[in-house]
Short mmCIF file of C-alpha atoms in Angstrom, two decimals:
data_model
loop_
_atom_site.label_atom_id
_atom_site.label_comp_id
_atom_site.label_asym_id
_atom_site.label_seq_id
_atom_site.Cartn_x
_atom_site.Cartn_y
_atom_site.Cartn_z
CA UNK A 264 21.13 -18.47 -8.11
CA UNK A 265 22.57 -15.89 -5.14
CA UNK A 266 26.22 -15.61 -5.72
CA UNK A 267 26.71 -13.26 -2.98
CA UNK A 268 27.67 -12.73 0.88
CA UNK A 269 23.67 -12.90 1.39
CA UNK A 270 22.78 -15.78 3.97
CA UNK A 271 23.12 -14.04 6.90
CA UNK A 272 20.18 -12.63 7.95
CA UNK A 273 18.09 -9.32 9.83
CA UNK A 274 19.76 -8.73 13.28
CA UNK A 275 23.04 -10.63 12.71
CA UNK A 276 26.07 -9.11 14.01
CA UNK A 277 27.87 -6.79 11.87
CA UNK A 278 24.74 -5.27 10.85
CA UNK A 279 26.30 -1.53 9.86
CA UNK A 280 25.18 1.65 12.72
CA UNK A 281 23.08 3.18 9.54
CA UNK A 282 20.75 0.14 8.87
CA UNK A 283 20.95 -1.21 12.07
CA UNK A 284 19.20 2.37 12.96
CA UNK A 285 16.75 2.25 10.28
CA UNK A 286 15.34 -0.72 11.34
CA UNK A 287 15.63 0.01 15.59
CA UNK A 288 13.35 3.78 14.22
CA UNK A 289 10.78 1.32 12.13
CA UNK A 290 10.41 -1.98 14.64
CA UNK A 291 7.89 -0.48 17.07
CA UNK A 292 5.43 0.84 14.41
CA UNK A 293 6.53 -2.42 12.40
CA UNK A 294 5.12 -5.55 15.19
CA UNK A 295 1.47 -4.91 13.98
CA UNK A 296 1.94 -2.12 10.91
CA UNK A 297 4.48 -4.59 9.10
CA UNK A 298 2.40 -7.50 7.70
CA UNK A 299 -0.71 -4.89 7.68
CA UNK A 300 0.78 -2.20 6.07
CA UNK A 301 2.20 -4.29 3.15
CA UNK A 302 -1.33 -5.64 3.12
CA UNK A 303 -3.08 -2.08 3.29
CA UNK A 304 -0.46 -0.92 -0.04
CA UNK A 305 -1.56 -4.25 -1.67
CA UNK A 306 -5.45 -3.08 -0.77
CA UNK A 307 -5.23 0.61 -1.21
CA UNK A 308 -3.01 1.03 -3.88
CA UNK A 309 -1.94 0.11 -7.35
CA UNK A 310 -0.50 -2.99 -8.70
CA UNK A 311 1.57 -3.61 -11.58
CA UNK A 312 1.50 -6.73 -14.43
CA UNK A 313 2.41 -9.32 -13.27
CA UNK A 314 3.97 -10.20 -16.92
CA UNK A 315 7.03 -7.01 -16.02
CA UNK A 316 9.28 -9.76 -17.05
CA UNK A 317 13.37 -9.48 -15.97
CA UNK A 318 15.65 -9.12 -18.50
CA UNK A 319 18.84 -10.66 -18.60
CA UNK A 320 21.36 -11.17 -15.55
CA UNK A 321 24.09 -8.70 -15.28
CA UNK A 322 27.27 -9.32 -13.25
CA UNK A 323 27.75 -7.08 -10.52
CA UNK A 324 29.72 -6.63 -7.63
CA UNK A 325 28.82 -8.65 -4.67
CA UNK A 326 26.97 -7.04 -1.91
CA UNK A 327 25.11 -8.55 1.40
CA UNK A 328 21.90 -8.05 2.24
CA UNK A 329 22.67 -5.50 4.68
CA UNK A 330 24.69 -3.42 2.61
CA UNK A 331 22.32 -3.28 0.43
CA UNK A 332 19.57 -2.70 2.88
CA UNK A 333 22.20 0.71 3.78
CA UNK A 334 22.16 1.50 -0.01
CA UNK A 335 18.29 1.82 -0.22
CA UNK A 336 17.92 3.77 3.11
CA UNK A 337 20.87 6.18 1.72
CA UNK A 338 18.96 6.41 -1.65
CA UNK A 339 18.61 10.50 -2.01
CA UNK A 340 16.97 10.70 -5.42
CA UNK A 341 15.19 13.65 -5.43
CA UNK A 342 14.22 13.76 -9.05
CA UNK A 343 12.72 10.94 -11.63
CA UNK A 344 10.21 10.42 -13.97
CA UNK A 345 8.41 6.84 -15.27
CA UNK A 346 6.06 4.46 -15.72
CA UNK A 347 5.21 1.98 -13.48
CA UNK A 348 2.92 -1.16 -14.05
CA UNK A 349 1.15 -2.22 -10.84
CA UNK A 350 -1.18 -5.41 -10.75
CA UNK A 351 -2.81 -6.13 -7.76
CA UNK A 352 -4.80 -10.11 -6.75
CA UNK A 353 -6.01 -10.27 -3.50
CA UNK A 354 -8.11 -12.48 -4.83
CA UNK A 355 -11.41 -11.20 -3.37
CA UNK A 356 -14.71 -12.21 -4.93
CA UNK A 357 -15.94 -10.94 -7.89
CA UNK A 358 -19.25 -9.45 -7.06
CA UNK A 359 -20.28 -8.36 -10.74
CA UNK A 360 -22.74 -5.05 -9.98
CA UNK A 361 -23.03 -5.25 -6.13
CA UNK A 362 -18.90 -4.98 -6.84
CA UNK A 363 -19.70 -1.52 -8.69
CA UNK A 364 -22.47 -0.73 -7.42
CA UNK A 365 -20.39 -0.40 -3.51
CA UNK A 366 -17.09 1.24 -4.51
CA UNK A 367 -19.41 3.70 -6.52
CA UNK A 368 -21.24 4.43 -2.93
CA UNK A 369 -17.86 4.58 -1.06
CA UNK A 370 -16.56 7.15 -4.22
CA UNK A 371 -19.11 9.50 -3.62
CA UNK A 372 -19.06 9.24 0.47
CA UNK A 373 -16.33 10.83 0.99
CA UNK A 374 -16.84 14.58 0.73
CA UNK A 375 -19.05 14.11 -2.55
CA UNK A 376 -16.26 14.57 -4.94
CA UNK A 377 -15.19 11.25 -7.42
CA UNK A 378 -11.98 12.99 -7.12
CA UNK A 379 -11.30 12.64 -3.80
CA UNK A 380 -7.78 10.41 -3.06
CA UNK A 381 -9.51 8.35 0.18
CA UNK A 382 -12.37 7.34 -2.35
CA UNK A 383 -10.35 7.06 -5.63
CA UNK A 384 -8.38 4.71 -4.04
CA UNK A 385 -11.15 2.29 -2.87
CA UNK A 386 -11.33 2.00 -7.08
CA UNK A 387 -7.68 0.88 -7.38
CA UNK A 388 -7.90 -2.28 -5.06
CA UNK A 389 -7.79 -4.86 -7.78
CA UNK A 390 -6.60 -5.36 -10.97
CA UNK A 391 -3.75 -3.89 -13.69
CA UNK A 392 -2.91 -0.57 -13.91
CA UNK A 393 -0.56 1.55 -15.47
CA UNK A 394 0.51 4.56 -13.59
CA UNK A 395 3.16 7.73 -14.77
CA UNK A 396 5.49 8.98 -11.84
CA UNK A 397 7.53 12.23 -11.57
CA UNK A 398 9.25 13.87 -8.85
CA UNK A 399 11.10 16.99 -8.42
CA UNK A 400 12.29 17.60 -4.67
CA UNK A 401 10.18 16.87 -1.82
CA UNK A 402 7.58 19.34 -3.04
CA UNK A 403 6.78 18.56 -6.25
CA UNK A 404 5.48 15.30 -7.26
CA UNK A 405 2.42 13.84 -9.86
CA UNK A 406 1.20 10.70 -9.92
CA UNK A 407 -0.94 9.39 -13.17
CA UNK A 408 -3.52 6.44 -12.97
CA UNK A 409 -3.84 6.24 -17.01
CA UNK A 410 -7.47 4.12 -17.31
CA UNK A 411 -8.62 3.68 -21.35
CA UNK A 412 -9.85 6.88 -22.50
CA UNK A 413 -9.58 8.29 -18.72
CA UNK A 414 -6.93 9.60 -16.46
CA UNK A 415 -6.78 10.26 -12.62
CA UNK A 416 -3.93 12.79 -11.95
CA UNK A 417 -2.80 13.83 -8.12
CA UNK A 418 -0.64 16.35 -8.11
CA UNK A 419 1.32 17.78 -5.60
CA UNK A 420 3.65 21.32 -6.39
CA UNK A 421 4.43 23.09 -2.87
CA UNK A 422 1.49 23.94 -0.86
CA UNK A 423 -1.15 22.58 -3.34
CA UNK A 424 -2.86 18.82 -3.88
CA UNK A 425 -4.48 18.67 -6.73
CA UNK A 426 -6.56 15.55 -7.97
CA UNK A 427 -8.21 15.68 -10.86
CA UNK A 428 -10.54 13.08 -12.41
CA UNK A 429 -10.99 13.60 -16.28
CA UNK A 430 -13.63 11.06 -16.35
CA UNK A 431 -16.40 12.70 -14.24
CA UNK A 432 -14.56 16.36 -14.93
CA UNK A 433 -14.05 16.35 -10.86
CA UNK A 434 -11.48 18.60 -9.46
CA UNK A 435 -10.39 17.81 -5.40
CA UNK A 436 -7.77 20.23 -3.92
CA UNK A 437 -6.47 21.09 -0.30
CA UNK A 438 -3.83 22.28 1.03
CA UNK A 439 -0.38 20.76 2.93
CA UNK A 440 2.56 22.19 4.69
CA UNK A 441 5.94 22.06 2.73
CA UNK A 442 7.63 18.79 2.79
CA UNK A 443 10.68 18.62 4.66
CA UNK A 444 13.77 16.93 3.79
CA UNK A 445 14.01 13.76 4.18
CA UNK A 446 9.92 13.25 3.32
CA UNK A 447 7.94 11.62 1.54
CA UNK A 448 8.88 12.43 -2.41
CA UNK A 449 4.86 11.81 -3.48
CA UNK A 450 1.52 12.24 -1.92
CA UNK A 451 1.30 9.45 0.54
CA UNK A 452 -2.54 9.05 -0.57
CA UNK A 453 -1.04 7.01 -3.54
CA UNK A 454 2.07 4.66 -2.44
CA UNK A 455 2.35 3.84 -6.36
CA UNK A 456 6.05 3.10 -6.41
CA UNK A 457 8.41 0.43 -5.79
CA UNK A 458 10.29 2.56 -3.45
CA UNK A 459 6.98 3.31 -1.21
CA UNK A 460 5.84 -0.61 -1.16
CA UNK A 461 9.85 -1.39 -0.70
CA UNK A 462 9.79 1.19 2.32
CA UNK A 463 6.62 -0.73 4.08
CA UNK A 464 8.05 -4.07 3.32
CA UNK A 465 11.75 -2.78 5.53
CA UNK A 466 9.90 -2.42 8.61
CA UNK A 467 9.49 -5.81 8.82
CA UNK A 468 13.50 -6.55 9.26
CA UNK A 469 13.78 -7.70 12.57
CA UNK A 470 14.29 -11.15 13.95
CA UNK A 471 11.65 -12.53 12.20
CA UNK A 472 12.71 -12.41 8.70
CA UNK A 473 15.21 -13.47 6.62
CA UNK A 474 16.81 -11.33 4.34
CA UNK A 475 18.91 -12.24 1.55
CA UNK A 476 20.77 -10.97 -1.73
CA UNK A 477 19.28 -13.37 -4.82
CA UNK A 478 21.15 -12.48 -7.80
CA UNK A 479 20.37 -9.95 -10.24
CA UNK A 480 18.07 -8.74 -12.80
CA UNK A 481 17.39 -6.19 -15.29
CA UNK A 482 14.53 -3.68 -14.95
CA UNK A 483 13.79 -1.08 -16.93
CA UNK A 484 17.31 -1.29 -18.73
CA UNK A 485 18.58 -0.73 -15.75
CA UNK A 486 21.04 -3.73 -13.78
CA UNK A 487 19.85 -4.06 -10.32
CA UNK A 488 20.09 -6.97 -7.44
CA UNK A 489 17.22 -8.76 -6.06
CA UNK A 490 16.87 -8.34 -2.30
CA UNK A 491 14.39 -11.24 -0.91
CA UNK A 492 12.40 -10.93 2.46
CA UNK A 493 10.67 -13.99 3.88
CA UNK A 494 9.19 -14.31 7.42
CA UNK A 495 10.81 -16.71 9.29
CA UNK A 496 7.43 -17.94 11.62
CA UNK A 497 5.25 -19.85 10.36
CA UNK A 498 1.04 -19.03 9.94
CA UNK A 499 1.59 -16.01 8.07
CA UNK A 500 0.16 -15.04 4.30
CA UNK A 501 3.24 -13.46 3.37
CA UNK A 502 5.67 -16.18 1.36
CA UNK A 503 8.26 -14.07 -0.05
CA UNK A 504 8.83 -10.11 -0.89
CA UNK A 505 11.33 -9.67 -3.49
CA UNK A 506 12.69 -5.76 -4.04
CA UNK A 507 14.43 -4.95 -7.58
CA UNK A 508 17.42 -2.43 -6.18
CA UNK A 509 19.03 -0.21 -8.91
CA UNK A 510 22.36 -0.99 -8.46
CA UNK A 511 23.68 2.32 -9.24
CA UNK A 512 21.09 4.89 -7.24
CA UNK A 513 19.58 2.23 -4.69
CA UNK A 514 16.21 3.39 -5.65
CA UNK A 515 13.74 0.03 -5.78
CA UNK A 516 12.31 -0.66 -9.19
CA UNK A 517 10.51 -3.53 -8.81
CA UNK A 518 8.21 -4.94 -6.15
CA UNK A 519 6.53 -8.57 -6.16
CA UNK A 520 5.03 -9.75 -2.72
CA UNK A 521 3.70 -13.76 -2.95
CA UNK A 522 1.50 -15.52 -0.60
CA UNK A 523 2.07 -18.40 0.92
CA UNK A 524 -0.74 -20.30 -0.84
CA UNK A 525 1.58 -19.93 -4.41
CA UNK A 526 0.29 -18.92 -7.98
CA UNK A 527 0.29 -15.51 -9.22
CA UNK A 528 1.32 -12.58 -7.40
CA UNK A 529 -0.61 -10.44 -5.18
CA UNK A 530 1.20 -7.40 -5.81
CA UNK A 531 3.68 -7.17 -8.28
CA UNK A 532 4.74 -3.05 -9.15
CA UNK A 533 7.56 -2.14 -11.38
CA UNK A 534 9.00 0.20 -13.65
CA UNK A 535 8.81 -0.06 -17.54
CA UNK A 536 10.42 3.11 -17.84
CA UNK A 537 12.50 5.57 -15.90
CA UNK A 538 14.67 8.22 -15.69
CA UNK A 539 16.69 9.96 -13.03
CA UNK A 540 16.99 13.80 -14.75
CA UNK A 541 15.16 16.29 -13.70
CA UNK A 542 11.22 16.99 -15.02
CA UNK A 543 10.12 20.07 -16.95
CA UNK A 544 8.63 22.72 -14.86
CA UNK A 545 5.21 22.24 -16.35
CA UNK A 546 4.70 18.58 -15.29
CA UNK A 547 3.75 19.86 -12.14
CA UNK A 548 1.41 22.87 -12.94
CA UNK A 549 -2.67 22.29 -12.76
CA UNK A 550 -5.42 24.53 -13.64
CA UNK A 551 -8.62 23.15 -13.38
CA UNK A 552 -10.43 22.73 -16.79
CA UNK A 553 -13.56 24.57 -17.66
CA UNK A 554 -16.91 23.78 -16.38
CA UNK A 555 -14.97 21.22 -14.03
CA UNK A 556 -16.31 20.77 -10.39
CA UNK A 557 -14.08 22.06 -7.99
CA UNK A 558 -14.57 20.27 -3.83
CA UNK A 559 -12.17 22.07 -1.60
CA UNK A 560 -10.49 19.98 1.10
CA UNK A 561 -11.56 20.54 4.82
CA UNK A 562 -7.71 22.17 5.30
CA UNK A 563 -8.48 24.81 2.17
CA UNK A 564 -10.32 27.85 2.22
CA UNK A 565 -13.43 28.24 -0.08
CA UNK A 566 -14.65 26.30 -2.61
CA UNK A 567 -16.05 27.30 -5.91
CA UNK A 568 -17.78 25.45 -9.40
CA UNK A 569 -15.98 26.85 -12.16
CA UNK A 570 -19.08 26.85 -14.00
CA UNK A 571 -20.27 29.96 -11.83
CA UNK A 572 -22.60 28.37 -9.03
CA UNK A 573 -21.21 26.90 -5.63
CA UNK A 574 -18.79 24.14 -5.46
CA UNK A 575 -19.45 20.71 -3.01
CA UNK A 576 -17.52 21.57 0.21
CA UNK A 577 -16.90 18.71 1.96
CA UNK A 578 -18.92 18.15 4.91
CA UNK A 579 -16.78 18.10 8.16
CA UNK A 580 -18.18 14.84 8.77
CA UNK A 581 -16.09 13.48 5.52
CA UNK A 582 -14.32 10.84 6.52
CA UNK A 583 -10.90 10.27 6.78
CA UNK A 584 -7.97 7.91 7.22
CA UNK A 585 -7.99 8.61 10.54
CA UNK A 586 -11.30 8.14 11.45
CA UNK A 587 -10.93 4.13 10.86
CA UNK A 588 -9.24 4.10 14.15
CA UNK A 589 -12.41 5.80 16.13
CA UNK A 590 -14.11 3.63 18.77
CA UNK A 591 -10.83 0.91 18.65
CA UNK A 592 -9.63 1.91 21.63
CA UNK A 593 -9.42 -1.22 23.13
CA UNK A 594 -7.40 -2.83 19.70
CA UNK A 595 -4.43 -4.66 20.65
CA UNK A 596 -2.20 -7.09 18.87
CA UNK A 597 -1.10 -10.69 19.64
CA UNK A 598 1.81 -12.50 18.54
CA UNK A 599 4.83 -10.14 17.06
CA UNK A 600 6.33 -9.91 13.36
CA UNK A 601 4.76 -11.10 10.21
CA UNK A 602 2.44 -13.26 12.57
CA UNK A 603 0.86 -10.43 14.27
CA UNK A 604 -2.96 -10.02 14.72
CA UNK A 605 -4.70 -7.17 15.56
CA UNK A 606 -7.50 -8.01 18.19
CA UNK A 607 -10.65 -5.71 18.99
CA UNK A 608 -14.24 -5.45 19.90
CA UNK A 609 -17.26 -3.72 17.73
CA UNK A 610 -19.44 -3.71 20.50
CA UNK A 611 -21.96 -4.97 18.23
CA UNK A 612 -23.83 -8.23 17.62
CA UNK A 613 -20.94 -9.77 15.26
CA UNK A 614 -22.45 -11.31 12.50
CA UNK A 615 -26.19 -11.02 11.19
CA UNK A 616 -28.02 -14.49 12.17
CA UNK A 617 -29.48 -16.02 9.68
CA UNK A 618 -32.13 -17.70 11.95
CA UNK A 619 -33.93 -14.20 11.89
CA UNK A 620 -36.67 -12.83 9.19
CA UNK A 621 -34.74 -9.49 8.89
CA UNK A 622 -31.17 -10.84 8.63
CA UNK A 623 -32.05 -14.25 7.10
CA UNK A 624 -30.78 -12.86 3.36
CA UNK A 625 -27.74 -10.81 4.63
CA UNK A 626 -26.39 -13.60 6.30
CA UNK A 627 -27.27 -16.13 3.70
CA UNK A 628 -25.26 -13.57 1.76
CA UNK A 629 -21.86 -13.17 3.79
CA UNK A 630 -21.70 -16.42 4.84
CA UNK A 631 -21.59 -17.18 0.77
CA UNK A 632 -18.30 -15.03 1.10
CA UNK A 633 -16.82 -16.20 4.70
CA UNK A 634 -16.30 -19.74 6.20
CA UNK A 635 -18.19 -20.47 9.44
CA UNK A 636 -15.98 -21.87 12.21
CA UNK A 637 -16.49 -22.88 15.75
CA UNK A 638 -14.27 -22.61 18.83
CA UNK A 639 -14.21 -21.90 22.64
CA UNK A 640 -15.26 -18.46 21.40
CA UNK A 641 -18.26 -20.15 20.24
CA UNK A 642 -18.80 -19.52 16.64
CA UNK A 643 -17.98 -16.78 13.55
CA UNK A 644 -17.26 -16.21 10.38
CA UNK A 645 -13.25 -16.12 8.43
CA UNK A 646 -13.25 -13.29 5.51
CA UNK A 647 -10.51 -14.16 3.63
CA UNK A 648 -8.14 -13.03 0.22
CA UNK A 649 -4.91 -14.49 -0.74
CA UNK A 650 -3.24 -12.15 1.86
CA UNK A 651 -5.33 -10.76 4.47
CA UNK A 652 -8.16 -12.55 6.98
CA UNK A 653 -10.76 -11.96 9.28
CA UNK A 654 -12.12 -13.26 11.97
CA UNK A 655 -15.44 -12.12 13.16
CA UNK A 656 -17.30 -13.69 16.20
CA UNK A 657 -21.03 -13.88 16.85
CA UNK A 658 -20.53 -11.75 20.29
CA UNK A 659 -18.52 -8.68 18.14
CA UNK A 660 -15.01 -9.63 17.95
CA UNK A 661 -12.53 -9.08 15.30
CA UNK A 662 -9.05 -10.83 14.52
CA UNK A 663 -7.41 -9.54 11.16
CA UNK A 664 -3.78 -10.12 10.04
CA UNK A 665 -2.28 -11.68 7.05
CA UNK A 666 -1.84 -15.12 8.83
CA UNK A 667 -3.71 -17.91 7.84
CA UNK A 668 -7.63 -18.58 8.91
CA UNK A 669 -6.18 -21.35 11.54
CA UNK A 670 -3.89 -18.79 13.12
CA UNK A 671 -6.89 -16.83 14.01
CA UNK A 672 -9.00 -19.48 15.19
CA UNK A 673 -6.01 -19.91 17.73
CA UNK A 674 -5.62 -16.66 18.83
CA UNK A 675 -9.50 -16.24 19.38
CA UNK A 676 -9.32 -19.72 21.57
CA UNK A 677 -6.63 -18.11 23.26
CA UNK A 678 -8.58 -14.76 24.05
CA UNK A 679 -11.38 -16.86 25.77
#
């Protein structure tokens, strides 16, 4: 039921200055960032149960879809404390001990510390989690992956990131520059929050998506509406994003994003429990325990083991965020909006042929995980999850969006 002023949608007229210039700031980054970056929080990031049922349906005044788009980019809460429930389905194979077996590997790649954000992450792809928020200011913030018996804590007070991994007794800190207003509220390594997966899903409001008001809910205990974004084009992954808005604060407290395919959702992040008052002091304060290894960042100075010998310093080679992007000069995008792909060249062979000795059982093994296809590109091989695909050709090239596996056969026809 949406008993509201809601069926207008993105880009109509009367769109107020405010969210009008929220969008305008977001749409560049947005053509290829939008569907991908939605996709790279679903990847990278936590995911709540998909069971965070909605309580009741409390009247409120009605509201458009672009005031209420206004009410979350005015949002100023600067301090609040929960828990959030994240479950994330991508629906990628399960791969039993090779699974383990590679995200271990990637964990202790980057910089040598289990600790380290970039790797933790990698850890965090899949599956329910339960994750403790708290923010104080733009300078202050922790964020709690609670795991059985095991916690993975970053924290973030002024100048220091701490991460801290009780299970292997790992310690990771370096060093940022004071947030400025207006910032990011908690370390961007872990977009755990509603509000951070609600912020990635707003870039995509342009002309391509539909945005309505559809009713209400309860979250939390708190009354909210439900803002839903669809993409208007067709061949995209992405069937509907629907945003939980605190009615009172504007801050998003629920996030659900379902393909296009149906069933369960692929991420679905909300909170159980919250509070908008400020946090005690200590919440933010770290020292590392005893006998804990400590790996300074490359942007800190020194490293030590607090059990008396020298710490891991991670190698300037570590890899980063950033580094993904190396040697993709040539990546460019096709299409615009939610039906974007991003188009580039390895400059490698593509895919290992199975018609040779050495690559016989590594292809035998991808293919087992990809589709083969054939086209005026000649032939490759679709990697796909519920959200995002891949297409990679025999000569090297790579399509990737979250559109469907017959939306990048077209676009790599189209290329040749």
């Amino acid at each position: 039921m949406a008993p509201y002023e809601s069926d207008r949608t993105a880009g109509a007229e009367g769109l107020p200055d405010e969210a009008d210039d929220v969008r305008a700031g977001r749409r560049k980054a947005a053509r290829y960032v939008v569907p991908v970056a939605v996709v790279g929080v679903a990847a990278a990031t936590i995911g709540l149960v998909p069971a965070l049922a909605d309580s009741g349906d409390p009247s409120l005044p009605k509201i458009t879809a672009e005031q209420l788009i206004e009410k979350i980019a005015k949002s100023d809460v600067q301090q609040l404390s929960g828990t959030v429930k994240v479950s994330t389905d991508l629906g990628l194979p399960s791969l039993g001990g090779l699974e383990s077996g590679m995200l271990s590997g990637v964990t202790k790649g980057s910089g040598g510390s289990s600790a380290d954000p970039q790797s933790k992450l990698m850890e965090l792809a899949s599956g329910t989690h339960t994750v403790r928020v708290a923010a104080d200011g733009p300078d202050k913030a922790k964020v709690s992956v609670l795991e059985n018996a095991a916690e993975y804590s970053i924290i973030h007070n002024g100048n220091d990131v701490w991460a801290y991994d009780s299970k292997s007794n790992e310690v990771y800190h370096s060093t940022a520059p004071a947030a400025e207003k207006g910032q990011e509220k908690a370390p961007k390594d872990v977009p755990t929050t509603p509000k951070q997966l609600a912020d990635e899903a707003l870039k995509s409001v342009d002309d391509t998506t539909s945005v309505t008001v559809d009713g209400t809910a309860q979250v939390a205990g708190r009354d909210a509406y439900k803002l839903l974004i669809k993409p208007k084009q067709s061949g995209s992954t992405v069937g509907a994003i629907t945003v939980a808005v605190d009615a009172k604060t504007g801050v998003p407290l629920k996030f659900t994003l379902v393909p296009t395919s149906g069933g369960a959702a692929v991420v679905d992040a909300g909170f159980t429990q919250v509070a908008f008052a400020k946090p005690a002091a200590s919440t933010f304060d770290f020292t590392p325990p005893k006998g804990a290894k400590v790996t300074e960042g490359k942007d800190s100075k020194g490293s030590k083991d607090l059990k008396g010998s020298k710490g891991s310093k991670a190698p300037e080679s570590a890899p980063s965020r950033g580094d993904l992007g190396k040697g993709l000069d040539g990546l460019k995008t096709v299409g615009k909006g939610w039906s974007t792909i991003a188009e580039f060249d390895t400059g490698g062979q593509g895919m290992p042929s199975g018609s040779s000795s050495q690559g016989g059982n590594v292809s035998g093994f991808l293919n087992s995980l990809g589709d083969h296809v054939k086209g005026k590109f000649g032939s490759g091989t679709v990697f796909s999850t519920r959200l995002v695909n891949a297409l990679i050709t025999d000569d090297g090239k790579v399509y990737a969006g979250a559109v469907t596996k017959d939306a990048l056969v077209k676009a790599a026809n189209a290329a040749h």
